[in-house]
Amino acid sequence: MTAVIPELPLTLVQALERRLVTATAVAASPFTGTEEVQDWGGEWWDYGIEMARTTGRDGRRLSAFLTALGGPRGRFLFRDPTIRQPGSLLAPQVAGGFQTGNQLVTAGWPAFATPLQAGDFFSLGTGAQTRLHQLTADVVTDAAGEATLAFVPRLRSSPAEGAPLEIAAPALVLRLTAPVPTRIGRAESFLFTLAAREAL
């Protein structure tokens, strides 16, 4: 039986920081200053999430959610609340199997349209395999409603043909990088700040 991954309640997110981390190393010559960049291919999302001040029962419930994760041991589903884009009526999907890299052929879009633009997001997969991607170019469709997407990070595995793309509420699976302390102030007010990275 597959364990259900809990979802962080978005109504309590006050601010966040999102960044794409790449597994690269730079070595600079002490004599000429020239640099050599080594790219190991790894890419993942890092998040800093500041939760809004909560009180009483709501604060205790959020504390229970976070402590139940057990620090880096647990995982949770996160739908980035800063991602606001159209798409609830669209049903795009992967067109063709065995695709890899930073491009993906897709279908199911309106013909001759630009349904998404550079900077927008989509996610692929379900459960623990949910992955978040950001477009690096506009999505321009052809007469058949097909389009090739360019994005980061690159695909970690080949999605199945016909796999749906989530564009209305893209998500990813995060893992805490450390246990979250519960800061309790006057009148039983709670503050939480989370540091998390994509669970790979």
CSV table of C-alpha atoms in Angstrom, one decimal, residues 2-200:
chain,number,residue,atom,x,y,z
A,2,THR,CA,1.4,3.4,-1.0
A,3,ALA,CA,1.6,6.0,1.8
A,4,VAL,CA,-0.4,9.1,1.3
A,5,ILE,CA,1.8,12.3,1.1
A,6,PRO,CA,0.2,15.0,3.2
A,7,GLU,CA,-0.3,18.5,1.7
A,8,LEU,CA,0.8,21.7,3.4
A,9,PRO,CA,-2.2,24.0,4.0
A,10,LEU,CA,-1.6,26.9,1.6
A,11,THR,CA,-3.9,29.3,3.4
A,12,LEU,CA,-1.2,29.8,6.1
A,13,VAL,CA,1.7,30.6,3.7
A,14,GLN,CA,2.7,34.2,4.2
A,15,ALA,CA,6.0,34.5,2.1
A,16,LEU,CA,8.4,32.2,0.4
A,17,GLU,CA,11.7,32.0,-1.4
A,18,ARG,CA,12.1,29.6,-4.3
A,19,ARG,CA,15.4,28.8,-6.1
A,20,LEU,CA,16.6,26.2,-8.6
A,21,VAL,CA,19.8,24.6,-7.4
A,22,THR,CA,22.2,23.0,-9.9
A,23,ALA,CA,24.9,20.5,-9.0
A,24,THR,CA,27.8,22.5,-10.5
A,25,ALA,CA,31.3,23.3,-9.3
A,26,VAL,CA,33.6,26.2,-10.4
A,27,ALA,CA,37.4,26.0,-10.1
A,28,ALA,CA,39.3,29.3,-10.7
A,29,SER,CA,43.0,29.5,-11.6
A,30,PRO,CA,44.9,31.5,-9.0
A,31,PHE,CA,47.2,32.7,-11.8
A,32,THR,CA,45.0,33.7,-14.7
A,33,GLY,CA,41.5,33.9,-13.1
A,34,THR,CA,40.1,31.6,-15.8
A,35,GLU,CA,37.3,29.4,-14.6
A,36,GLU,CA,36.4,25.8,-15.3
A,37,VAL,CA,32.8,24.8,-14.7
A,38,GLN,CA,31.9,21.2,-13.9
A,39,ASP,CA,28.2,20.3,-14.4
A,40,TRP,CA,27.2,17.1,-12.6
A,41,GLY,CA,23.7,17.2,-14.0
A,42,GLY,CA,21.7,17.4,-10.8
A,43,GLU,CA,18.9,20.0,-10.5
A,44,TRP,CA,16.4,20.5,-7.7
A,45,TRP,CA,14.1,23.1,-6.1
A,46,ASP,CA,14.9,24.7,-2.7
A,47,TYR,CA,12.2,26.5,-0.7
A,48,GLY,CA,12.1,28.8,2.3
A,49,ILE,CA,8.5,29.1,3.5
A,50,GLU,CA,7.3,31.5,6.1
A,51,MET,CA,4.0,30.6,7.6
A,52,ALA,CA,1.5,33.3,8.7
A,53,ARG,CA,1.0,33.9,12.4
A,54,THR,CA,-1.6,31.5,13.8
A,55,THR,CA,-3.3,31.3,17.1
A,56,GLY,CA,-4.9,28.6,19.3
A,57,ARG,CA,-6.2,25.5,17.6
A,58,ASP,CA,-5.0,26.4,14.1
A,59,GLY,CA,-1.5,26.9,15.5
A,60,ARG,CA,-1.5,23.6,17.3
A,61,ARG,CA,-2.8,21.8,14.2
A,62,LEU,CA,0.0,23.2,12.1
A,63,SER,CA,2.5,22.3,14.7
A,64,ALA,CA,1.2,18.8,14.7
A,65,PHE,CA,1.5,18.6,10.9
A,66,LEU,CA,5.1,19.7,10.9
A,67,THR,CA,6.2,17.6,13.9
A,68,ALA,CA,4.5,14.5,12.3
A,69,LEU,CA,6.9,14.9,9.3
A,70,GLY,CA,9.8,14.0,11.6
A,71,GLY,CA,12.2,16.5,10.1
A,72,PRO,CA,13.9,15.3,6.9
A,73,ARG,CA,12.3,11.9,7.4
A,74,GLY,CA,8.9,13.0,6.1
A,75,ARG,CA,7.7,14.4,2.8
A,76,PHE,CA,4.8,16.7,1.9
A,77,LEU,CA,3.1,17.9,-1.2
A,78,PHE,CA,3.4,21.7,-1.9
A,79,ARG,CA,1.4,23.7,-4.4
A,80,ASP,CA,3.3,26.9,-4.7
A,81,PRO,CA,0.7,29.7,-4.0
A,82,THR,CA,2.7,32.2,-6.0
A,83,ILE,CA,1.9,30.3,-9.2
A,84,ARG,CA,-1.2,31.9,-10.6
A,85,GLN,CA,-2.0,31.0,-14.2
A,86,PRO,CA,-4.9,30.0,-16.4
A,87,GLY,CA,-5.5,26.4,-17.3
A,88,SER,CA,-8.3,24.8,-15.4
A,89,LEU,CA,-10.1,24.0,-18.6
A,90,LEU,CA,-7.1,22.7,-20.5
A,91,ALA,CA,-6.0,19.1,-20.5
A,92,PRO,CA,-2.5,18.9,-22.1
A,93,GLN,CA,-0.6,15.7,-22.1
A,94,VAL,CA,2.7,14.1,-23.1
A,95,ALA,CA,2.8,13.2,-26.8
A,96,GLY,CA,5.2,10.4,-27.3
A,97,GLY,CA,7.2,8.2,-25.0
A,98,PHE,CA,11.0,8.0,-24.2
A,99,GLN,CA,11.5,11.7,-23.9
A,100,THR,CA,14.4,13.1,-21.9
A,101,GLY,CA,16.2,16.4,-21.3
A,102,ASN,CA,14.8,20.0,-21.2
A,103,GLN,CA,12.2,19.7,-23.9
A,104,LEU,CA,8.9,17.8,-24.1
A,105,VAL,CA,6.5,17.3,-27.0
A,106,THR,CA,2.9,17.7,-25.8
A,107,ALA,CA,-0.6,17.7,-27.2
A,108,GLY,CA,-4.1,18.7,-26.1
A,109,TRP,CA,-3.7,22.5,-26.3
A,110,PRO,CA,-5.9,24.9,-28.3
A,111,ALA,CA,-4.7,25.3,-31.9
A,112,PHE,CA,-2.6,28.3,-32.9
A,113,ALA,CA,-2.4,29.7,-29.4
A,114,THR,CA,0.1,30.7,-26.7
A,115,PRO,CA,-1.6,29.1,-23.6
A,116,LEU,CA,1.4,29.5,-21.4
A,117,GLN,CA,4.4,31.8,-21.4
A,118,ALA,CA,8.0,31.8,-20.3
A,119,GLY,CA,8.1,31.8,-16.5
A,120,ASP,CA,4.9,29.8,-16.1
A,121,PHE,CA,5.0,26.4,-14.4
A,122,PHE,CA,3.6,22.9,-14.9
A,123,SER,CA,4.1,19.6,-13.0
A,124,LEU,CA,4.3,16.0,-14.1
A,125,GLY,CA,3.6,12.8,-12.2
A,126,THR,CA,1.6,11.8,-9.1
A,127,GLY,CA,2.4,11.1,-5.5
A,128,ALA,CA,6.1,10.8,-4.7
A,129,GLN,CA,6.9,11.2,-8.4
A,130,THR,CA,5.4,14.7,-8.7
A,131,ARG,CA,7.9,17.1,-10.3
A,132,LEU,CA,7.7,20.8,-10.8
A,133,HIS,CA,9.1,22.5,-14.0
A,134,GLN,CA,9.3,26.2,-15.1
A,135,LEU,CA,9.0,27.1,-18.7
A,136,THR,CA,11.9,29.0,-20.3
A,137,ALA,CA,10.1,29.8,-23.5
A,138,ASP,CA,6.5,30.6,-24.6
A,139,VAL,CA,4.3,27.6,-25.4
A,140,VAL,CA,3.3,28.1,-29.1
A,141,THR,CA,0.9,25.5,-30.5
A,142,ASP,CA,0.3,24.3,-34.1
A,143,ALA,CA,-2.8,23.4,-36.0
A,144,ALA,CA,-3.1,20.1,-34.2
A,145,GLY,CA,-2.8,21.6,-30.8
A,146,GLU,CA,0.7,20.2,-30.2
A,147,ALA,CA,3.6,22.1,-28.7
A,148,THR,CA,7.2,21.5,-27.6
A,149,LEU,CA,7.9,22.8,-24.2
A,150,ALA,CA,11.3,24.1,-23.1
A,151,PHE,CA,11.8,24.1,-19.3
A,152,VAL,CA,14.0,23.6,-16.2
A,153,PRO,CA,14.8,21.4,-14.4
A,154,ARG,CA,15.4,18.6,-17.0
A,155,LEU,CA,13.3,15.5,-16.9
A,156,ARG,CA,14.6,12.9,-14.3
A,157,SER,CA,12.7,10.1,-16.0
A,158,SER,CA,10.8,9.7,-19.2
A,159,PRO,CA,7.1,10.4,-18.7
A,160,ALA,CA,4.6,7.9,-20.2
A,161,GLU,CA,2.8,8.8,-23.4
A,162,GLY,CA,-0.5,10.4,-22.5
A,163,ALA,CA,0.6,11.5,-19.0
A,164,PRO,CA,-1.3,14.6,-18.0
A,165,LEU,CA,0.4,18.0,-17.3
A,166,GLU,CA,-0.9,19.9,-14.2
A,167,ILE,CA,-0.9,23.6,-15.1
A,168,ALA,CA,-3.8,25.0,-12.9
A,169,ALA,CA,-2.2,24.1,-9.6
A,170,PRO,CA,1.3,22.7,-10.2
A,171,ALA,CA,2.9,20.9,-7.3
A,172,LEU,CA,6.1,19.2,-6.1
A,173,VAL,CA,7.1,17.0,-3.2
A,174,LEU,CA,9.3,18.6,-0.6
A,175,ARG,CA,11.4,17.3,2.3
A,176,LEU,CA,12.3,19.4,5.3
A,177,THR,CA,16.1,20.1,5.6
A,178,ALA,CA,15.8,20.3,9.4
A,179,PRO,CA,13.1,20.0,12.1
A,180,VAL,CA,10.9,23.1,12.4
A,181,PRO,CA,10.9,24.9,15.8
A,182,THR,CA,7.6,26.0,17.2
A,183,ARG,CA,7.9,29.7,18.2
A,184,ILE,CA,5.1,30.5,20.6
A,185,GLY,CA,4.4,34.1,21.6
A,186,ARG,CA,1.8,35.9,23.7
A,187,ALA,CA,-1.9,34.9,23.5
A,188,GLU,CA,-0.8,31.5,22.2
A,189,SER,CA,0.4,32.8,18.8
A,190,PHE,CA,2.5,30.5,16.7
A,191,LEU,CA,5.2,31.3,14.1
A,192,PHE,CA,6.9,28.7,11.8
A,193,THR,CA,9.6,29.1,9.2
A,194,LEU,CA,10.4,26.1,7.0
A,195,ALA,CA,13.5,25.2,5.0
A,196,ALA,CA,12.8,22.4,2.5
A,197,ARG,CA,14.2,20.9,-0.7
A,198,GLU,CA,12.7,18.8,-3.4
A,199,ALA,CA,12.5,15.2,-2.3
A,200,LEU,CA,14.3,13.2,-5.0
